[in-house]
């Protein structure tokens, strides 16, 4: 008996009228995979850094994220403490092992910080973004000990720190950045593109925030 | 759950739907919301039409090289520690998934939204094997409680009103206080969130679909708004992706092109909230994520569509725009189509997947107004393909005798232009006289199925051909 794999592939080849050994077809596929050429990239994101930050902000706010700018990394803990206080949220915060977050002086705030992935009982968490895409106000986070994926989805309030210098205009620039970090064709287990807080329109098409993921998404941009 | 197809009974199903006041009220939301939102999202991106061309071309290129891209994808999934399984049909796919769940010692299986899962009837298979299958997308959860199939591919519970959802929650969530207030959609959502949070944390295996499979990296991509797909795939010991073979795209760049038209066409968002790229299981140093990652690749009739006049249908990215813009869908909703895929895309795909004997009536559920094709992000010529099915159905003599006779008569005249002009002129004059009083027909002999629920415009004066001639067009 032939395997399902062989059957499916040979059915495809029979329908296409090919053998799978045609050199030009193989070359076309290899070339496309190797080159990973961009297609149509929206002009919207092709901006200088200041305008790109402004576009990111406008797009993120349009999808109900809130956003604050911290002049430098050392101002981030105070900004997060302020955010939680202003929203009447408890002064607790879970985070991973990201060295950029670890280097911040959390002791200068009253926040009770816990570390590691979430088991589902955390109200607030902070992650450090890998990059941002200004065209849609999208955050890009990668999995690992630095920023555990569970922090993106289980807490009610997700705070994400993003360096202004890591804001790209478009998704294609983010892929270039990913390949530079992880290698061509290689990926971390999860890359999470996040555009606003969780929502659902499944009941009578009414848009409601906080479906299964975070009810609030707060972005802290770090300048230089 | 995937019910057995009732597509053969489209006419009866449609008739019942038209008389269902509750359903008609719910369908009002589709007519307004989806259309306006898509239009403004498309207008907001100057490159939108160019991106539709790009998306179409990427899909065509991939389909023409599908065997090679599948091999590349499989190689890269394996290199990242995942496993790829091929399934010829629904039964094989269900068996593969049930076996993986059993090997994991699973009792609870959570599910992200997946049309392919509906297509193969996966929940029934998991339950038959003694495990619990829980849908976690809010709309899917609601219809699972009701034992229904989705009525829309991206808004599965769009046929329901909130009072019905409240009644279902009260019937099923019996551990909660009886006197609780569930008047508002907000309170219904909060209740579902609480109940499903427990299910996520208890799950042994999570099953999701995929919007894209990226050959370059061996990555599966899901696109959601709720975050349920992410909790489904991140928390359990194992993540199983069930996807059909045409979901492959070559590179991350190619996926980005299609992402830019997907959400805009579907919900009118520029980007859905969560676009998640998953590559293999948890790495040695990862603190969370599944320890096993499987992909089940389903054929189920698709390889046989390649190289035929239905190949274009394999470009479909399941955005739902065609049904959102379809006057027939607006009138009868999704369940009337009798199987998993409704609307224009369902009318074309269903006969391919379940056979023309069972799904062959669906291509008649069209007014050929062409709106579906005009909004399809990958430019699938849906009306043309419905016509192909009608021709095939006609050839197979499966059409009801009245239809066959009607087309036969038309064909006879169409091949004889002089006679056609004469006959059309006579008919036009007769109809014009009959209908001229109000300009519309409330009833038309032999067209009861049409005029029961809408008026047939009365012909205004002259035939198309005579007007064409008068305006300087040429006739043979
Ligand atoms: S046929 Fe086109 S419009 Fe319809 S669901 Fe598929 S991609 Fe969307």
mmCIF file with all atom_site columns, N, CA and C in Angstrom, chain A residues 40-72:
data_model
loop_
_atom_site.group_PDB
_atom_site.id
_atom_site.type_symbol
_atom_site.label_atom_id
_atom_site.label_alt_id
_atom_site.label_comp_id
_atom_site.label_asym_id
_atom_site.label_entity_id
_atom_site.label_seq_id
_atom_site.pdbx_PDB_ins_code
_atom_site.Cartn_x
_atom_site.Cartn_y
_atom_site.Cartn_z
_atom_site.occupancy
_atom_site.B_iso_or_equiv
_atom_site.pdbx_formal_charge
_atom_site.auth_seq_id
_atom_site.auth_comp_id
_atom_site.auth_asym_id
_atom_site.auth_atom_id
_atom_site.pdbx_PDB_model_num
ATOM 1  N N  . UNK A 1 40 ? 4.240  44.048 -3.222 1.00 0.00 ? 40 UNK A N  1
ATOM 2  C CA . UNK A 1 40 ? 3.755  45.424 -3.137 1.00 0.00 ? 40 UNK A CA 1
ATOM 3  C C  . UNK A 1 40 ? 3.851  45.863 -1.677 1.00 0.00 ? 40 UNK A C  1
ATOM 4  N N  . UNK A 1 41 ? 4.681  46.854 -1.406 1.00 0.00 ? 41 UNK A N  1
ATOM 5  C CA . UNK A 1 41 ? 4.824  47.345 -0.032 1.00 0.00 ? 41 UNK A CA 1
ATOM 6  C C  . UNK A 1 41 ? 4.154  48.721 0.059  1.00 0.00 ? 41 UNK A C  1
ATOM 7  N N  . UNK A 1 42 ? 3.188  48.887 0.958  1.00 0.00 ? 42 UNK A N  1
ATOM 8  C CA . UNK A 1 42 ? 2.465  50.160 1.017  1.00 0.00 ? 42 UNK A CA 1
ATOM 9  C C  . UNK A 1 42 ? 3.387  51.358 1.250  1.00 0.00 ? 42 UNK A C  1
ATOM 10 N N  . UNK A 1 43 ? 3.126  52.413 0.507  1.00 0.00 ? 43 UNK A N  1
ATOM 11 C CA . UNK A 1 43 ? 3.927  53.630 0.646  1.00 0.00 ? 43 UNK A CA 1
ATOM 12 C C  . UNK A 1 43 ? 3.743  54.252 2.021  1.00 0.00 ? 43 UNK A C  1
ATOM 13 N N  . UNK A 1 44 ? 2.600  53.965 2.624  1.00 0.00 ? 44 UNK A N  1
ATOM 14 C CA . UNK A 1 44 ? 2.222  54.537 3.918  1.00 0.00 ? 44 UNK A CA 1
ATOM 15 C C  . UNK A 1 44 ? 3.343  54.521 4.975  1.00 0.00 ? 44 UNK A C  1
ATOM 16 N N  . UNK A 1 45 ? 4.102  53.431 5.022  1.00 0.00 ? 45 UNK A N  1
ATOM 17 C CA . UNK A 1 45 ? 5.105  53.295 6.092  1.00 0.00 ? 45 UNK A CA 1
ATOM 18 C C  . UNK A 1 45 ? 6.483  53.823 5.740  1.00 0.00 ? 45 UNK A C  1
ATOM 19 N N  . UNK A 1 46 ? 6.671  54.295 4.504  1.00 0.00 ? 46 UNK A N  1
ATOM 20 C CA . UNK A 1 46 ? 8.015  54.715 4.061  1.00 0.00 ? 46 UNK A CA 1
ATOM 21 C C  . UNK A 1 46 ? 8.279  56.145 4.520  1.00 0.00 ? 46 UNK A C  1
ATOM 22 N N  . UNK A 1 47 ? 8.699  56.264 5.766  1.00 0.00 ? 47 UNK A N  1
ATOM 23 C CA . UNK A 1 47 ? 8.780  57.578 6.408  1.00 0.00 ? 47 UNK A CA 1
ATOM 24 C C  . UNK A 1 47 ? 10.077 57.704 7.191  1.00 0.00 ? 47 UNK A C  1
ATOM 25 N N  . UNK A 1 48 ? 10.420 58.932 7.581  1.00 0.00 ? 48 UNK A N  1
ATOM 26 C CA . UNK A 1 48 ? 11.568 59.107 8.469  1.00 0.00 ? 48 UNK A CA 1
ATOM 27 C C  . UNK A 1 48 ? 11.160 58.667 9.875  1.00 0.00 ? 48 UNK A C  1
ATOM 28 N N  . UNK A 1 49 ? 12.140 58.432 10.770 1.00 0.00 ? 49 UNK A N  1
ATOM 29 C CA . UNK A 1 49 ? 11.825 57.827 12.068 1.00 0.00 ? 49 UNK A CA 1
ATOM 30 C C  . UNK A 1 49 ? 10.740 58.563 12.857 1.00 0.00 ? 49 UNK A C  1
ATOM 31 N N  . UNK A 1 50 ? 10.765 59.879 12.870 1.00 0.00 ? 50 UNK A N  1
ATOM 32 C CA . UNK A 1 50 ? 9.776  60.609 13.677 1.00 0.00 ? 50 UNK A CA 1
ATOM 33 C C  . UNK A 1 50 ? 8.370  60.398 13.121 1.00 0.00 ? 50 UNK A C  1
ATOM 34 N N  . UNK A 1 51 ? 8.237  60.465 11.804 1.00 0.00 ? 51 UNK A N  1
ATOM 35 C CA . UNK A 1 51 ? 6.926  60.279 11.178 1.00 0.00 ? 51 UNK A CA 1
ATOM 36 C C  . UNK A 1 51 ? 6.464  58.828 11.321 1.00 0.00 ? 51 UNK A C  1
ATOM 37 N N  . UNK A 1 52 ? 7.436  57.905 11.314 1.00 0.00 ? 52 UNK A N  1
ATOM 38 C CA . UNK A 1 52 ? 7.105  56.491 11.471 1.00 0.00 ? 52 UNK A CA 1
ATOM 39 C C  . UNK A 1 52 ? 6.543  56.235 12.867 1.00 0.00 ? 52 UNK A C  1
ATOM 40 N N  . UNK A 1 53 ? 7.158  56.858 13.860 1.00 0.00 ? 53 UNK A N  1
ATOM 41 C CA . UNK A 1 53 ? 6.647  56.733 15.228 1.00 0.00 ? 53 UNK A CA 1
ATOM 42 C C  . UNK A 1 53 ? 5.237  57.314 15.324 1.00 0.00 ? 53 UNK A C  1
ATOM 43 N N  . UNK A 1 54 ? 5.028  58.457 14.665 1.00 0.00 ? 54 UNK A N  1
ATOM 44 C CA . UNK A 1 54 ? 3.703  59.081 14.705 1.00 0.00 ? 54 UNK A CA 1
ATOM 45 C C  . UNK A 1 54 ? 2.659  58.180 14.047 1.00 0.00 ? 54 UNK A C  1
ATOM 46 N N  . UNK A 1 55 ? 3.039  57.541 12.942 1.00 0.00 ? 55 UNK A N  1
ATOM 47 C CA . UNK A 1 55 ? 2.105  56.636 12.262 1.00 0.00 ? 55 UNK A CA 1
ATOM 48 C C  . UNK A 1 55 ? 1.811  55.414 13.141 1.00 0.00 ? 55 UNK A C  1
ATOM 49 N N  . UNK A 1 56 ? 2.874  54.858 13.741 1.00 0.00 ? 56 UNK A N  1
ATOM 50 C CA . UNK A 1 56 ? 2.674  53.702 14.625 1.00 0.00 ? 56 UNK A CA 1
ATOM 51 C C  . UNK A 1 56 ? 1.679  54.057 15.719 1.00 0.00 ? 56 UNK A C  1
ATOM 52 N N  . UNK A 1 57 ? 1.891  55.237 16.309 1.00 0.00 ? 57 UNK A N  1
ATOM 53 C CA . UNK A 1 57 ? 1.032  55.667 17.409 1.00 0.00 ? 57 UNK A CA 1
ATOM 54 C C  . UNK A 1 57 ? -0.420 55.813 16.947 1.00 0.00 ? 57 UNK A C  1
ATOM 55 N N  . UNK A 1 58 ? -0.614 56.481 15.825 1.00 0.00 ? 58 UNK A N  1
ATOM 56 C CA . UNK A 1 58 ? -1.975 56.709 15.334 1.00 0.00 ? 58 UNK A CA 1
ATOM 57 C C  . UNK A 1 58 ? -2.671 55.378 15.042 1.00 0.00 ? 58 UNK A C  1
ATOM 58 N N  . UNK A 1 59 ? -1.940 54.453 14.437 1.00 0.00 ? 59 UNK A N  1
ATOM 59 C CA . UNK A 1 59 ? -2.544 53.162 14.076 1.00 0.00 ? 59 UNK A CA 1
ATOM 60 C C  . UNK A 1 59 ? -2.851 52.337 15.318 1.00 0.00 ? 59 UNK A C  1
ATOM 61 N N  . UNK A 1 60 ? -1.935 52.351 16.283 1.00 0.00 ? 60 UNK A N  1
ATOM 62 C CA . UNK A 1 60 ? -2.164 51.561 17.506 1.00 0.00 ? 60 UNK A CA 1
ATOM 63 C C  . UNK A 1 60 ? -3.347 52.125 18.288 1.00 0.00 ? 60 UNK A C  1
ATOM 64 N N  . UNK A 1 61 ? -3.434 53.446 18.346 1.00 0.00 ? 61 UNK A N  1
ATOM 65 C CA . UNK A 1 61 ? -4.548 54.044 19.081 1.00 0.00 ? 61 UNK A CA 1
ATOM 66 C C  . UNK A 1 61 ? -5.872 53.824 18.365 1.00 0.00 ? 61 UNK A C  1
ATOM 67 N N  . UNK A 1 62 ? -5.813 53.727 17.045 1.00 0.00 ? 62 UNK A N  1
ATOM 68 C CA . UNK A 1 62 ? -7.041 53.480 16.283 1.00 0.00 ? 62 UNK A CA 1
ATOM 69 C C  . UNK A 1 62 ? -7.616 52.095 16.578 1.00 0.00 ? 62 UNK A C  1
ATOM 70 N N  . UNK A 1 63 ? -6.790 51.175 17.058 1.00 0.00 ? 63 UNK A N  1
ATOM 71 C CA . UNK A 1 63 ? -7.296 49.846 17.410 1.00 0.00 ? 63 UNK A CA 1
ATOM 72 C C  . UNK A 1 63 ? -7.337 49.665 18.933 1.00 0.00 ? 63 UNK A C  1
ATOM 73 N N  . UNK A 1 64 ? -7.525 50.753 19.651 1.00 0.00 ? 64 UNK A N  1
ATOM 74 C CA . UNK A 1 64 ? -7.805 50.756 21.080 1.00 0.00 ? 64 UNK A CA 1
ATOM 75 C C  . UNK A 1 64 ? -6.625 50.342 21.972 1.00 0.00 ? 64 UNK A C  1
ATOM 76 N N  . UNK A 1 65 ? -5.389 50.432 21.459 1.00 0.00 ? 65 UNK A N  1
ATOM 77 C CA . UNK A 1 65 ? -4.242 50.314 22.354 1.00 0.00 ? 65 UNK A CA 1
ATOM 78 C C  . UNK A 1 65 ? -4.007 51.705 22.950 1.00 0.00 ? 65 UNK A C  1
ATOM 79 N N  . UNK A 1 66 ? -3.406 51.772 24.156 1.00 0.00 ? 66 UNK A N  1
ATOM 80 C CA . UNK A 1 66 ? -2.973 53.073 24.658 1.00 0.00 ? 66 UNK A CA 1
ATOM 81 C C  . UNK A 1 66 ? -1.464 53.135 24.528 1.00 0.00 ? 66 UNK A C  1
ATOM 82 N N  . UNK A 1 67 ? -0.916 54.327 24.543 1.00 0.00 ? 67 UNK A N  1
ATOM 83 C CA . UNK A 1 67 ? 0.493  54.464 24.234 1.00 0.00 ? 67 UNK A CA 1
ATOM 84 C C  . UNK A 1 67 ? 1.102  55.622 25.012 1.00 0.00 ? 67 UNK A C  1
ATOM 85 N N  . UNK A 1 68 ? 2.295  55.395 25.544 1.00 0.00 ? 68 UNK A N  1
ATOM 86 C CA . UNK A 1 68 ? 3.023  56.464 26.229 1.00 0.00 ? 68 UNK A CA 1
ATOM 87 C C  . UNK A 1 68 ? 4.462  56.434 25.740 1.00 0.00 ? 68 UNK A C  1
ATOM 88 N N  . UNK A 1 69 ? 5.140  57.575 25.808 1.00 0.00 ? 69 UNK A N  1
ATOM 89 C CA . UNK A 1 69 ? 6.534  57.630 25.391 1.00 0.00 ? 69 UNK A CA 1
ATOM 90 C C  . UNK A 1 69 ? 7.393  57.902 26.623 1.00 0.00 ? 69 UNK A C  1
ATOM 91 N N  . UNK A 1 70 ? 8.401  57.051 26.856 1.00 0.00 ? 70 UNK A N  1
ATOM 92 C CA . UNK A 1 70 ? 9.358  57.284 27.939 1.00 0.00 ? 70 UNK A CA 1
ATOM 93 C C  . UNK A 1 70 ? 10.639 57.807 27.303 1.00 0.00 ? 70 UNK A C  1
ATOM 94 N N  . UNK A 1 71 ? 11.190 58.868 27.891 1.00 0.00 ? 71 UNK A N  1
ATOM 95 C CA . UNK A 1 71 ? 12.363 59.502 27.280 1.00 0.00 ? 71 UNK A CA 1
ATOM 96 C C  . UNK A 1 71 ? 13.518 58.509 27.185 1.00 0.00 ? 71 UNK A C  1
ATOM 97 N N  . UNK A 1 72 ? 13.692 57.674 28.211 1.00 0.00 ? 72 UNK A N  1
ATOM 98 C CA . UNK A 1 72 ? 14.758 56.683 28.141 1.00 0.00 ? 72 UNK A CA 1
ATOM 99 C C  . UNK A 1 72 ? 14.340 55.453 28.932 1.00 0.00 ? 72 UNK A C  1
#
